[in-house]
Amino acid sequence: MPEPSCEASRILGDRLRLRRRQLSLNQEAVAHLAGLNVSNYARIDRGHGNPTFHTLIRLAAVLGLEPGDLMSGFSTGQLPSARDDFEVGVIRPVR
């Protein structure tokens, strides 16, 4: 199984999976209740996905969490490397 794309994705997946298991739900049930494709949810749950804002809100609602519970404590150091033309906190003019 491939490694998560970044530390933030892994942590989010861990949080989702822990809560899902606490509620005795499988991936299919969470995906269905959130209106997601099962394979897409499974990728997020395994720490390989990059869900949208709306998806995070849906998942939090299904799992009985506040969206902030899923998003707290992250830093830019847990994100994938920035592209060459982008530095965190600095916008470079387009040439």
PDB file of C-alpha atoms in Angstrom:
ATOM      1  CA  MET A   1       0.000   0.000   0.000  1.00  0.00           C
ATOM      2  CA  PRO A   2       1.487   3.387  -0.948  1.00  0.00           C
ATOM      3  CA  GLU A   3       2.359   5.935   1.717  1.00  0.00           C
ATOM      4  CA  PRO A   4       0.069   8.960   2.301  1.00  0.00           C
ATOM      5  CA  SER A   5       0.886  11.913   0.067  1.00  0.00           C
ATOM      6  CA  CYS A   6       1.631  14.139   3.059  1.00  0.00           C
ATOM      7  CA  GLU A   7       1.554  14.176   6.832  1.00  0.00           C
ATOM      8  CA  ALA A   8      -1.612  16.313   6.914  1.00  0.00           C
ATOM      9  CA  SER A   9      -3.505  13.775   4.793  1.00  0.00           C
ATOM     10  CA  ARG A  10      -2.323  10.954   7.045  1.00  0.00           C
ATOM     11  CA  ILE A  11      -3.450  12.769  10.210  1.00  0.00           C
ATOM     12  CA  LEU A  12      -6.847  13.617   8.727  1.00  0.00           C
ATOM     13  CA  GLY A  13      -7.312   9.990   7.669  1.00  0.00           C
ATOM     14  CA  ASP A  14      -6.372   8.817  11.172  1.00  0.00           C
ATOM     15  CA  ARG A  15      -8.939  11.173  12.726  1.00  0.00           C
ATOM     16  CA  LEU A  16     -11.700  10.069  10.364  1.00  0.00           C
ATOM     17  CA  ARG A  17     -10.920   6.385  10.757  1.00  0.00           C
ATOM     18  CA  LEU A  18     -10.794   6.604  14.577  1.00  0.00           C
ATOM     19  CA  ARG A  19     -14.188   8.311  14.774  1.00  0.00           C
ATOM     20  CA  ARG A  20     -15.708   5.986  12.157  1.00  0.00           C
ATOM     21  CA  ARG A  21     -14.591   2.970  14.181  1.00  0.00           C
ATOM     22  CA  GLN A  22     -15.859   4.518  17.432  1.00  0.00           C
ATOM     23  CA  LEU A  23     -19.272   4.701  15.768  1.00  0.00           C
ATOM     24  CA  SER A  24     -18.926   1.122  14.432  1.00  0.00           C
ATOM     25  CA  LEU A  25     -19.361   2.297  10.848  1.00  0.00           C
ATOM     26  CA  ASN A  26     -17.626   0.941   7.782  1.00  0.00           C
ATOM     27  CA  GLN A  27     -16.263   3.072   4.942  1.00  0.00           C
ATOM     28  CA  GLU A  28     -19.247   2.310   2.746  1.00  0.00           C
ATOM     29  CA  ALA A  29     -21.739   3.538   5.351  1.00  0.00           C
ATOM     30  CA  VAL A  30     -19.868   6.822   5.929  1.00  0.00           C
ATOM     31  CA  ALA A  31     -19.509   7.423   2.201  1.00  0.00           C
ATOM     32  CA  HIS A  32     -23.205   6.763   1.599  1.00  0.00           C
ATOM     33  CA  LEU A  33     -24.332   9.023   4.462  1.00  0.00           C
ATOM     34  CA  ALA A  34     -22.020  11.811   3.271  1.00  0.00           C
ATOM     35  CA  GLY A  35     -23.064  11.460  -0.372  1.00  0.00           C
ATOM     36  CA  LEU A  36     -19.587  10.409  -1.495  1.00  0.00           C
ATOM     37  CA  ASN A  37     -18.282   7.717  -3.784  1.00  0.00           C
ATOM     38  CA  VAL A  38     -17.027   4.845  -1.620  1.00  0.00           C
ATOM     39  CA  SER A  39     -13.614   4.691  -3.288  1.00  0.00           C
ATOM     40  CA  ASN A  40     -13.123   8.443  -2.877  1.00  0.00           C
ATOM     41  CA  TYR A  41     -13.995   8.271   0.810  1.00  0.00           C
ATOM     42  CA  ALA A  42     -11.742   5.237   1.273  1.00  0.00           C
ATOM     43  CA  ARG A  43      -8.793   7.223  -0.114  1.00  0.00           C
ATOM     44  CA  ILE A  44      -9.431  10.012   2.416  1.00  0.00           C
ATOM     45  CA  ASP A  45      -9.874   7.512   5.267  1.00  0.00           C
ATOM     46  CA  ARG A  46      -6.531   5.864   4.369  1.00  0.00           C
ATOM     47  CA  GLY A  47      -4.763   9.248   4.325  1.00  0.00           C
ATOM     48  CA  HIS A  48      -4.371   9.494   0.561  1.00  0.00           C
ATOM     49  CA  GLY A  49      -7.108  11.977  -0.305  1.00  0.00           C
ATOM     50  CA  ASN A  50      -7.339  15.745  -0.390  1.00  0.00           C
ATOM     51  CA  PRO A  51     -11.019  16.434   0.365  1.00  0.00           C
ATOM     52  CA  THR A  52     -12.732  19.688  -0.469  1.00  0.00           C
ATOM     53  CA  PHE A  53     -14.091  22.043   2.175  1.00  0.00           C
ATOM     54  CA  HIS A  54     -17.646  20.867   1.480  1.00  0.00           C
ATOM     55  CA  THR A  55     -16.626  17.236   1.801  1.00  0.00           C
ATOM     56  CA  LEU A  56     -14.991  17.907   5.160  1.00  0.00           C
ATOM     57  CA  ILE A  57     -18.182  19.537   6.432  1.00  0.00           C
ATOM     58  CA  ARG A  58     -20.279  16.577   5.235  1.00  0.00           C
ATOM     59  CA  LEU A  59     -17.936  14.064   6.840  1.00  0.00           C
ATOM     60  CA  ALA A  60     -17.867  15.965  10.128  1.00  0.00           C
ATOM     61  CA  ALA A  61     -21.680  16.034  10.191  1.00  0.00           C
ATOM     62  CA  VAL A  62     -21.962  12.300   9.479  1.00  0.00           C
ATOM     63  CA  LEU A  63     -19.417  11.488  12.176  1.00  0.00           C
ATOM     64  CA  GLY A  64     -20.955  13.846  14.754  1.00  0.00           C
ATOM     65  CA  LEU A  65     -17.949  16.160  14.838  1.00  0.00           C
ATOM     66  CA  GLU A  66     -17.348  19.855  14.347  1.00  0.00           C
ATOM     67  CA  PRO A  67     -15.333  20.528  11.169  1.00  0.00           C
ATOM     68  CA  GLY A  68     -12.712  22.176  13.362  1.00  0.00           C
ATOM     69  CA  ASP A  69     -12.203  18.864  15.174  1.00  0.00           C
ATOM     70  CA  LEU A  70     -10.900  17.455  11.905  1.00  0.00           C
ATOM     71  CA  MET A  71      -8.787  20.486  11.008  1.00  0.00           C
ATOM     72  CA  SER A  72      -7.188  21.592  14.272  1.00  0.00           C
ATOM     73  CA  GLY A  73      -3.468  21.558  14.880  1.00  0.00           C
ATOM     74  CA  PHE A  74      -2.184  21.487  11.307  1.00  0.00           C
ATOM     75  CA  SER A  75       0.799  23.497  10.110  1.00  0.00           C
ATOM     76  CA  THR A  76       2.368  24.179   6.732  1.00  0.00           C
ATOM     77  CA  GLY A  77       5.183  21.801   7.662  1.00  0.00           C
ATOM     78  CA  GLN A  78       2.728  18.921   7.268  1.00  0.00           C
ATOM     79  CA  LEU A  79       1.846  19.866   3.694  1.00  0.00           C
ATOM     80  CA  PRO A  80       3.520  18.631   0.522  1.00  0.00           C
ATOM     81  CA  SER A  81       6.399  20.701  -0.809  1.00  0.00           C
ATOM     82  CA  ALA A  82       5.335  23.981  -2.383  1.00  0.00           C
ATOM     83  CA  ARG A  83       5.660  24.475  -6.119  1.00  0.00           C
ATOM     84  CA  ASP A  84       8.719  26.379  -7.376  1.00  0.00           C
ATOM     85  CA  ASP A  85       6.698  29.505  -8.161  1.00  0.00           C
ATOM     86  CA  PHE A  86       4.993  29.622  -4.752  1.00  0.00           C
ATOM     87  CA  GLU A  87       6.377  30.137  -1.291  1.00  0.00           C
ATOM     88  CA  VAL A  88       4.171  29.866   1.763  1.00  0.00           C
ATOM     89  CA  GLY A  89       3.135  33.382   2.763  1.00  0.00           C
ATOM     90  CA  VAL A  90       4.742  35.023  -0.271  1.00  0.00           C
ATOM     91  CA  ILE A  91       3.072  35.688  -3.585  1.00  0.00           C
ATOM     92  CA  ARG A  92       5.487  36.280  -6.424  1.00  0.00           C
ATOM     93  CA  PRO A  93       4.413  38.411  -9.372  1.00  0.00           C
ATOM     94  CA  VAL A  94       3.801  36.603 -12.646  1.00  0.00           C
ATOM     95  CA  ARG A  95       6.402  37.430 -15.299  1.00  0.00           C
TER      96      ARG A  95
END
